[in-house]
Amino acid sequence: MKKIHLGFLFLLLATLTSITISPAFATNDSDRDGVPDEIDGCPNLQEDNEGAIDGCPSNFVPWYDEDFDGIQDDIDQCPNVRENYNKFQDTDGCPDSPPGTGSGIPDSDSDGFVDVVDLCPTQPETFNGYQDTDGCPDNFTSTIDSDRDGIVNHLDSCPLNAEIYNKFQDTDGCPDNVVDSSFVDTDNDGIEDKIDFCPTQPEIFNGYRDTDGCPDVALDTIFVDTDGDGIADKFDTCPNQPETFNRYADYDGCPDSLPSFSGRLNDSDSDGVLDADDACPLVPERYNGFQDEDGCPDIPPYSTDIDSDQDGIPNSIDQCPAVKETYNKFQDTDGCPDFVNSNGETPDSDKDGISDYADLCPTQRETSMVIKTQTVVLILYLQLIVMEMEF
């Protein structure tokens, strides 16, 4: 009996050793959750490894159908897009087109998103739980470009408004001129009128002063602008001093106030109007909206004080109200057009002690009133003597 048992054990051992044991490999795992499709209860939905490992997420509801196409999400290859039921692959849950028929809705990349709603119609969606409804093979660095302007959404400041490529801020993804009642841009150069120095002339975006709104000339060998104010030296009255651009004489190339300037241009009263153009070079302009370009501290037209000769000195204090003051640093407040000699003295041609500018007879000496009075008294006295002699 023992021999029979022993022989049986040898036979069983030989049988077992002849069996080849091979490891099992999954042939397919559509949702890449580590559970082979053949035992995955939800081959298109990833296992979240919570609770039972059946291939379905823990919150899975077997009868849930997100796109309401009658195919449950666990077997729907396009759970977010409805099946179109055209008798071609009607059980996959995707709105496909029969090959060769040209009918149905095109889905070029066969990812279940028809081309008209697929942001990447030639690249299939990856269905990785990140933006799975856009139709793009995205990852956490998405390449979605909603406005199709060539700038992906995560880099696009205006993802729903396409960029206008006009060489002005072309990398921000925004159209340069936003339709807004508060945004006025007359020349359509993308620079609002209130900060545009040339609101009716579009900026030339050439990398040189592109924010001032003016069509300036690019720096080259012909264009020389020493002070960098955008005005070429050959047109710039002050080539070494930049223009201040305050809408007052902005085209001469000079700052409006040059108190320390001692060259060929002078502005003695520092009012921004050069002496050559200043009717009152020693009295600063009073910028009151009335004749502000003449350089004189004039009086508005609504004032009761009149300045007939328009020399900046009102008639009430002007000793020569009909003749302009000369402003030569000699009695410039009296309102009279006086002058001085090269030696700084006031001329007196007839040497009568009265300067020529105030002398009604500058070439004839004044006769003293005392002499005239004595002469008259002497004549009257002689006449009385003659009359007495006659009586």
Short mmCIF file of C-alpha atoms in Angstrom, two decimals:
data_model
loop_
_atom_site.label_atom_id
_atom_site.label_comp_id
_atom_site.label_asym_id
_atom_site.label_seq_id
_atom_site.Cartn_x
_atom_site.Cartn_y
_atom_site.Cartn_z
CA MET A 1 0.00 0.00 0.00
CA LYS A 2 2.85 2.31 0.85
CA LYS A 3 4.43 1.56 -2.50
CA ILE A 4 1.23 2.62 -4.28
CA HIS A 5 1.08 5.92 -2.36
CA LEU A 6 4.72 6.61 -3.05
CA GLY A 7 4.31 5.93 -6.76
CA PHE A 8 1.31 8.24 -6.90
CA LEU A 9 3.30 11.07 -5.33
CA PHE A 10 6.10 10.61 -7.94
CA LEU A 11 3.51 10.69 -10.74
CA LEU A 12 1.87 13.86 -9.36
CA LEU A 13 5.25 15.59 -9.00
CA ALA A 14 6.21 14.74 -12.58
CA THR A 15 2.91 16.11 -13.84
CA LEU A 16 3.30 19.38 -11.94
CA THR A 17 6.88 19.95 -13.09
CA SER A 18 5.86 19.53 -16.71
CA ILE A 19 3.42 22.45 -16.53
CA THR A 20 4.89 25.75 -17.81
CA ILE A 21 3.82 28.70 -15.68
CA SER A 22 3.68 32.01 -17.67
CA PRO A 23 3.01 35.49 -16.28
CA ALA A 24 -0.20 37.24 -17.46
CA PHE A 25 0.10 40.63 -19.14
CA ALA A 26 -2.80 43.01 -19.83
CA THR A 27 -3.43 43.36 -23.53
CA ASN A 28 -5.08 46.81 -23.25
CA ASP A 29 -5.78 49.51 -20.66
CA SER A 30 -7.74 52.26 -22.36
CA ASP A 31 -8.00 54.57 -19.37
CA ARG A 32 -4.44 53.86 -18.18
CA ASP A 33 -5.50 53.30 -14.60
CA GLY A 34 -3.56 50.04 -14.21
CA VAL A 35 -6.65 47.84 -14.47
CA PRO A 36 -6.76 45.81 -17.73
CA ASP A 37 -9.82 46.46 -19.88
CA GLU A 38 -10.84 42.77 -19.65
CA ILE A 39 -11.51 43.11 -15.92
CA ASP A 40 -12.06 46.92 -15.81
CA GLY A 41 -15.65 47.73 -14.93
CA CYS A 42 -15.15 51.24 -16.33
CA PRO A 43 -12.57 50.98 -19.16
CA ASN A 44 -13.00 54.67 -20.05
CA LEU A 45 -12.97 56.02 -16.50
CA GLN A 46 -9.88 55.94 -14.30
CA GLU A 47 -9.75 54.01 -11.03
CA ASP A 48 -9.10 56.34 -8.08
CA ASN A 49 -7.86 53.51 -5.82
CA GLU A 50 -10.41 54.24 -3.12
CA GLY A 51 -12.39 51.26 -1.92
CA ALA A 52 -12.73 48.20 -4.16
CA ILE A 53 -10.31 48.04 -7.11
CA ASP A 54 -12.79 47.43 -9.92
CA GLY A 55 -11.50 49.95 -12.46
CA CYS A 56 -14.19 52.53 -11.62
CA PRO A 57 -13.90 55.68 -9.55
CA SER A 58 -15.35 55.39 -6.05
CA ASN A 59 -18.14 57.85 -6.85
CA PHE A 60 -19.15 56.03 -10.03
CA VAL A 61 -22.89 55.57 -10.68
CA PRO A 62 -23.42 52.75 -13.21
CA TRP A 63 -26.45 54.34 -14.81
CA TYR A 64 -24.93 57.86 -15.12
CA ASP A 65 -24.93 59.28 -18.68
CA GLU A 66 -23.39 62.77 -18.83
CA ASP A 67 -24.10 63.47 -22.51
CA PHE A 68 -27.57 61.86 -22.45
CA ASP A 69 -26.97 59.78 -25.54
CA GLY A 70 -28.27 56.56 -23.96
CA ILE A 71 -24.78 55.07 -23.54
CA GLN A 72 -23.58 54.93 -19.96
CA ASP A 73 -20.36 56.77 -19.22
CA ASP A 74 -18.52 53.60 -18.18
CA ILE A 75 -18.72 52.28 -21.74
CA ASP A 76 -19.03 55.62 -23.59
CA GLN A 77 -15.80 56.50 -25.40
CA CYS A 78 -16.99 60.12 -25.70
CA PRO A 79 -18.79 60.65 -22.39
CA ASN A 80 -19.10 64.42 -22.94
CA VAL A 81 -20.31 64.35 -26.57
CA ARG A 82 -23.48 62.62 -27.80
CA GLU A 83 -23.54 59.71 -30.20
CA ASN A 84 -25.21 60.73 -33.50
CA TYR A 85 -26.69 57.26 -34.28
CA ASN A 86 -26.00 57.05 -37.99
CA LYS A 87 -25.69 53.23 -38.04
CA PHE A 88 -21.88 53.56 -37.93
CA GLN A 89 -20.27 52.56 -34.65
CA ASP A 90 -23.41 53.59 -32.79
CA THR A 91 -22.32 51.77 -29.64
CA ASP A 92 -19.11 53.71 -28.97
CA GLY A 93 -20.91 56.86 -27.84
CA CYS A 94 -19.07 59.17 -30.30
CA PRO A 95 -20.65 61.30 -33.09
CA ASP A 96 -18.73 59.74 -35.97
CA SER A 97 -19.16 59.68 -39.75
CA PRO A 98 -19.37 56.54 -41.90
CA PRO A 99 -16.20 56.17 -44.02
CA GLY A 100 -16.61 57.12 -47.66
CA THR A 101 -20.12 58.53 -47.27
CA GLY A 102 -19.20 62.15 -46.51
CA SER A 103 -22.32 62.36 -44.38
CA GLY A 104 -22.54 63.08 -40.68
CA ILE A 105 -20.46 65.52 -38.66
CA PRO A 106 -16.69 65.51 -39.36
CA ASP A 107 -14.35 64.53 -36.55
CA SER A 108 -10.93 64.58 -38.21
CA ASP A 109 -8.95 63.31 -35.22
CA SER A 110 -11.63 60.78 -34.13
CA ASP A 111 -11.52 61.92 -30.51
CA GLY A 112 -15.28 62.21 -30.22
CA PHE A 113 -15.32 65.98 -30.56
CA VAL A 114 -16.66 67.11 -33.91
CA ASP A 115 -14.45 69.59 -35.75
CA VAL A 116 -16.80 72.54 -35.28
CA VAL A 117 -16.36 72.40 -31.50
CA ASP A 118 -12.87 70.85 -31.38
CA LEU A 119 -10.19 73.42 -30.58
CA CYS A 120 -7.60 70.98 -31.95
CA PRO A 121 -9.50 69.25 -34.80
CA THR A 122 -6.44 67.37 -36.09
CA GLN A 123 -5.07 66.29 -32.69
CA PRO A 124 -7.09 63.87 -30.54
CA GLU A 125 -8.02 64.65 -26.94
CA THR A 126 -5.95 62.78 -24.35
CA PHE A 127 -8.78 62.41 -21.73
CA ASN A 128 -6.46 62.78 -18.77
CA GLY A 129 -8.86 64.56 -16.47
CA TYR A 130 -7.55 68.01 -17.43
CA GLN A 131 -9.75 70.07 -19.75
CA ASP A 132 -11.06 66.94 -21.41
CA THR A 133 -13.84 68.84 -23.20
CA ASP A 134 -11.67 71.05 -25.45
CA GLY A 135 -10.62 68.29 -27.88
CA CYS A 136 -6.90 68.99 -27.46
CA PRO A 137 -4.16 66.59 -26.34
CA ASP A 138 -3.38 68.83 -23.41
CA ASN A 139 -1.42 68.42 -20.24
CA PHE A 140 -1.00 70.86 -17.40
CA THR A 141 0.73 73.24 -19.82
CA SER A 142 -2.23 73.62 -22.14
CA THR A 143 -1.95 74.68 -25.78
CA ILE A 144 -5.55 75.86 -26.04
CA ASP A 145 -6.02 78.97 -28.16
CA SER A 146 -9.70 79.90 -27.86
CA ASP A 147 -9.54 83.02 -30.07
CA ARG A 148 -7.24 81.29 -32.60
CA ASP A 149 -4.79 84.21 -32.71
CA GLY A 150 -1.70 82.03 -32.31
CA ILE A 151 -1.23 82.88 -28.62
CA VAL A 152 -2.25 80.07 -26.23
CA ASN A 153 -4.75 80.96 -23.53
CA HIS A 154 -2.40 80.77 -20.56
CA LEU A 155 -0.18 83.38 -22.25
CA ASP A 156 -3.04 85.40 -23.79
CA SER A 157 -4.23 88.45 -21.83
CA CYS A 158 -7.42 88.44 -23.94
CA PRO A 159 -8.08 84.72 -24.61
CA LEU A 160 -11.47 85.42 -26.19
CA ASN A 161 -10.42 88.43 -28.32
CA ALA A 162 -7.97 87.85 -31.16
CA GLU A 163 -4.76 89.88 -31.34
CA ILE A 164 -4.54 92.57 -34.04
CA TYR A 165 -1.02 92.25 -35.41
CA ASN A 166 -0.07 95.90 -36.02
CA LYS A 167 3.44 95.83 -34.51
CA PHE A 168 2.16 97.32 -31.26
CA GLN A 169 2.19 94.98 -28.24
CA ASP A 170 1.62 92.02 -30.55
CA THR A 171 2.59 89.49 -27.87
CA ASP A 172 -0.13 90.23 -25.31
CA GLY A 173 -2.90 88.59 -27.33
CA CYS A 174 -5.21 91.60 -27.11
CA PRO A 175 -6.59 93.79 -29.90
CA ASP A 176 -4.91 97.16 -29.52
CA ASN A 177 -8.11 99.17 -29.73
CA VAL A 178 -10.85 97.96 -27.39
CA VAL A 179 -14.34 99.10 -28.27
CA ASP A 180 -15.16 101.19 -25.23
CA SER A 181 -17.06 104.45 -24.91
CA SER A 182 -14.40 105.77 -22.54
CA PHE A 183 -11.51 104.89 -24.85
CA VAL A 184 -11.05 107.43 -27.66
CA ASP A 185 -8.35 106.77 -30.25
CA THR A 186 -8.93 109.03 -33.25
CA ASP A 187 -5.98 107.80 -35.33
CA ASN A 188 -6.49 104.11 -34.39
CA ASP A 189 -2.87 103.57 -33.40
CA GLY A 190 -3.77 101.92 -30.10
CA ILE A 191 -2.75 104.96 -28.02
CA GLU A 192 -5.61 106.79 -26.32
CA ASP A 193 -6.08 110.40 -27.40
CA LYS A 194 -5.62 111.79 -23.90
CA ILE A 195 -2.02 110.53 -23.82
CA ASP A 196 -1.37 110.73 -27.59
CA PHE A 197 0.78 113.74 -28.57
CA CYS A 198 -0.38 113.31 -32.18
CA PRO A 199 -4.01 112.12 -31.80
CA THR A 200 -4.80 112.55 -35.50
CA GLN A 201 -1.60 110.94 -36.83
CA PRO A 202 -0.94 107.25 -36.17
CA GLU A 203 2.26 106.18 -34.47
CA ILE A 204 4.92 104.50 -36.61
CA PHE A 205 6.00 101.57 -34.45
CA ASN A 206 9.69 101.46 -35.28
CA GLY A 207 11.15 100.96 -31.82
CA TYR A 208 11.78 104.68 -31.37
CA ARG A 209 9.51 106.67 -29.03
CA ASP A 210 6.66 104.30 -29.82
CA THR A 211 4.59 105.47 -26.84
CA ASP A 212 4.19 109.15 -27.78
CA GLY A 213 1.68 108.43 -30.55
CA CYS A 214 3.56 110.43 -33.19
CA PRO A 215 4.89 109.12 -36.55
CA ASP A 216 8.50 109.93 -35.74
CA VAL A 217 11.52 109.02 -37.85
CA ALA A 218 13.70 106.09 -36.87
CA LEU A 219 17.27 106.76 -35.86
CA ASP A 220 19.64 106.19 -38.78
CA THR A 221 22.74 107.71 -40.30
CA ILE A 222 20.73 110.52 -41.89
CA PHE A 223 18.53 111.33 -38.89
CA VAL A 224 20.59 112.92 -36.12
CA ASP A 225 18.86 113.89 -32.90
CA THR A 226 21.49 114.73 -30.28
CA ASP A 227 19.07 115.46 -27.42
CA GLY A 228 16.76 112.52 -28.26
CA ASP A 229 13.54 114.53 -28.30
CA GLY A 230 12.36 113.21 -31.67
CA ILE A 231 13.17 116.43 -33.52
CA ALA A 232 16.11 116.18 -35.91
CA ASP A 233 19.03 118.49 -35.16
CA LYS A 234 18.62 120.27 -38.48
CA PHE A 235 15.12 121.34 -37.40
CA ASP A 236 15.85 121.62 -33.66
CA THR A 237 16.48 125.14 -32.36
CA CYS A 238 17.97 123.62 -29.19
CA PRO A 239 19.68 120.43 -30.46
CA ASN A 240 21.37 119.76 -27.11
CA GLN A 241 18.33 120.32 -24.90
CA PRO A 242 15.22 118.13 -25.26
CA GLU A 243 11.78 119.60 -25.90
CA THR A 244 9.42 119.44 -22.91
CA PHE A 245 6.27 118.57 -24.98
CA ASN A 246 3.65 120.45 -22.96
CA ARG A 247 1.62 121.50 -26.02
CA TYR A 248 3.32 124.94 -26.05
CA ALA A 249 5.77 125.53 -28.92
CA ASP A 250 6.42 121.77 -29.05
CA TYR A 251 7.96 121.86 -32.51
CA ASP A 252 10.91 124.18 -31.90
CA GLY A 253 12.81 121.50 -29.99
CA CYS A 254 13.43 123.71 -26.97
CA PRO A 255 12.26 123.38 -23.39
CA ASP A 256 9.85 126.23 -22.72
CA SER A 257 11.95 127.76 -19.94
CA LEU A 258 15.69 128.35 -20.43
CA PRO A 259 16.79 130.54 -17.49
CA SER A 260 20.43 129.48 -17.76
CA PHE A 261 20.65 129.55 -21.54
CA SER A 262 23.11 132.23 -22.66
CA GLY A 263 23.63 131.38 -26.33
CA ARG A 264 22.03 132.91 -29.36
CA LEU A 265 18.57 132.40 -27.86
CA ASN A 266 17.49 134.31 -24.76
CA ASP A 267 14.43 134.26 -22.58
CA SER A 268 15.14 137.06 -20.13
CA ASP A 269 11.87 136.79 -18.20
CA SER A 270 11.86 132.94 -18.19
CA ASP A 271 8.26 132.74 -19.37
CA GLY A 272 8.90 130.18 -22.12
CA VAL A 273 8.71 132.76 -24.91
CA LEU A 274 12.11 133.56 -26.42
CA ASP A 275 13.10 137.22 -26.47
CA ALA A 276 13.05 137.23 -30.27
CA ASP A 277 9.32 136.44 -30.18
CA ASP A 278 8.50 138.08 -26.83
CA ALA A 279 6.76 141.45 -27.02
CA CYS A 280 7.57 141.89 -23.32
CA PRO A 281 10.95 140.16 -22.91
CA LEU A 282 11.53 141.45 -19.37
CA VAL A 283 8.04 140.83 -18.02
CA PRO A 284 6.84 137.21 -17.87
CA GLU A 285 3.68 136.13 -19.69
CA ARG A 286 0.64 135.57 -17.49
CA TYR A 287 -0.88 132.39 -18.96
CA ASN A 288 -4.52 133.33 -18.57
CA GLY A 289 -5.83 132.10 -21.92
CA PHE A 290 -5.64 135.56 -23.50
CA GLN A 291 -2.86 136.23 -26.03
CA ASP A 292 -0.58 133.77 -24.23
CA GLU A 293 1.78 133.61 -27.19
CA ASP A 294 2.89 137.28 -27.14
CA GLY A 295 4.95 136.93 -23.95
CA CYS A 296 3.22 139.83 -22.18
CA PRO A 297 1.31 139.64 -18.87
CA ASP A 298 -1.74 140.93 -20.65
CA ILE A 299 -5.13 141.64 -19.19
CA PRO A 300 -8.11 139.54 -20.26
CA PRO A 301 -10.58 141.31 -22.57
CA TYR A 302 -13.25 141.25 -19.87
CA SER A 303 -11.14 143.53 -17.60
CA THR A 304 -12.13 147.19 -17.19
CA ASP A 305 -8.44 148.18 -17.32
CA ILE A 306 -7.38 148.90 -20.92
CA ASP A 307 -3.91 148.64 -22.46
CA SER A 308 -4.20 150.66 -25.69
CA ASP A 309 -0.63 150.10 -26.91
CA GLN A 310 -0.62 146.42 -25.79
CA ASP A 311 2.75 146.67 -24.09
CA GLY A 312 1.56 144.82 -20.99
CA ILE A 313 1.20 148.01 -18.95
CA PRO A 314 -2.43 149.14 -18.47
CA ASN A 315 -3.35 152.69 -19.33
CA SER A 316 -4.01 153.52 -15.70
CA ILE A 317 -0.28 153.33 -14.92
CA ASP A 318 1.16 153.79 -18.45
CA GLN A 319 2.76 157.20 -18.91
CA CYS A 320 2.70 156.67 -22.68
CA PRO A 321 -0.58 154.72 -23.20
CA ALA A 322 -0.52 155.13 -26.99
CA VAL A 323 3.14 154.13 -27.49
CA LYS A 324 4.67 150.77 -26.54
CA GLU A 325 7.38 150.40 -23.92
CA THR A 326 10.73 149.39 -25.45
CA TYR A 327 11.86 147.06 -22.57
CA ASN A 328 15.58 147.84 -22.57
CA LYS A 329 16.10 147.56 -18.81
CA PHE A 330 15.73 151.34 -18.42
CA GLN A 331 12.53 152.58 -16.78
CA ASP A 332 10.65 149.60 -18.22
CA THR A 333 7.69 150.12 -15.91
CA ASP A 334 6.69 153.62 -17.11
CA GLY A 335 5.25 152.37 -20.42
CA CYS A 336 7.30 154.75 -22.56
CA PRO A 337 9.65 153.72 -25.42
CA ASP A 338 12.89 155.03 -23.93
CA PHE A 339 16.45 154.10 -24.83
CA VAL A 340 19.97 154.46 -23.45
CA ASN A 341 23.41 155.10 -24.94
CA SER A 342 26.08 152.42 -25.16
CA ASN A 343 27.67 153.86 -22.00
CA GLY A 344 24.43 153.28 -20.08
CA GLU A 345 23.42 156.97 -19.90
CA THR A 346 20.17 158.45 -21.20
CA PRO A 347 20.77 160.87 -24.12
CA ASP A 348 20.08 164.61 -23.79
CA SER A 349 20.85 166.13 -27.19
CA ASP A 350 20.21 169.80 -26.26
CA LYS A 351 21.85 169.48 -22.81
CA ASP A 352 18.89 171.05 -21.05
CA GLY A 353 18.73 168.37 -18.37
CA ILE A 354 15.67 166.69 -19.88
CA SER A 355 16.32 163.30 -21.51
CA ASP A 356 15.45 163.12 -25.17
CA TYR A 357 12.73 160.48 -24.61
CA ALA A 358 10.79 162.99 -22.44
CA ASP A 359 11.92 166.21 -24.18
CA LEU A 360 9.30 167.68 -26.53
CA CYS A 361 12.09 169.76 -28.11
CA PRO A 362 15.12 167.42 -27.89
CA THR A 363 17.30 169.70 -30.11
CA GLN A 364 16.35 173.03 -28.45
CA ARG A 365 17.29 173.85 -24.90
CA GLU A 366 14.58 174.48 -22.41
CA THR A 367 14.32 178.19 -21.38
CA SER A 368 14.11 178.58 -17.61
CA MET A 369 10.73 179.74 -16.33
CA VAL A 370 12.51 182.13 -13.98
CA ILE A 371 14.16 183.99 -16.89
CA LYS A 372 10.86 184.18 -18.73
CA THR A 373 9.14 185.65 -15.65
CA GLN A 374 11.88 188.27 -15.12
CA THR A 375 11.70 189.33 -18.77
CA VAL A 376 7.93 189.75 -18.65
CA VAL A 377 8.14 191.83 -15.42
CA LEU A 378 10.86 194.06 -16.97
CA ILE A 379 8.78 194.70 -20.09
CA LEU A 380 5.72 195.63 -18.01
CA TYR A 381 7.82 197.95 -15.87
CA LEU A 382 9.21 199.77 -18.95
CA GLN A 383 5.72 200.13 -20.39
CA LEU A 384 4.53 201.83 -17.19
CA ILE A 385 7.45 204.26 -17.33
CA VAL A 386 6.61 205.20 -20.95
CA MET A 387 2.96 205.78 -20.05
CA GLU A 388 3.90 208.08 -17.15
CA MET A 389 6.19 210.12 -19.38
CA GLU A 390 3.36 210.64 -21.86
CA PHE A 391 1.13 212.10 -19.13
#
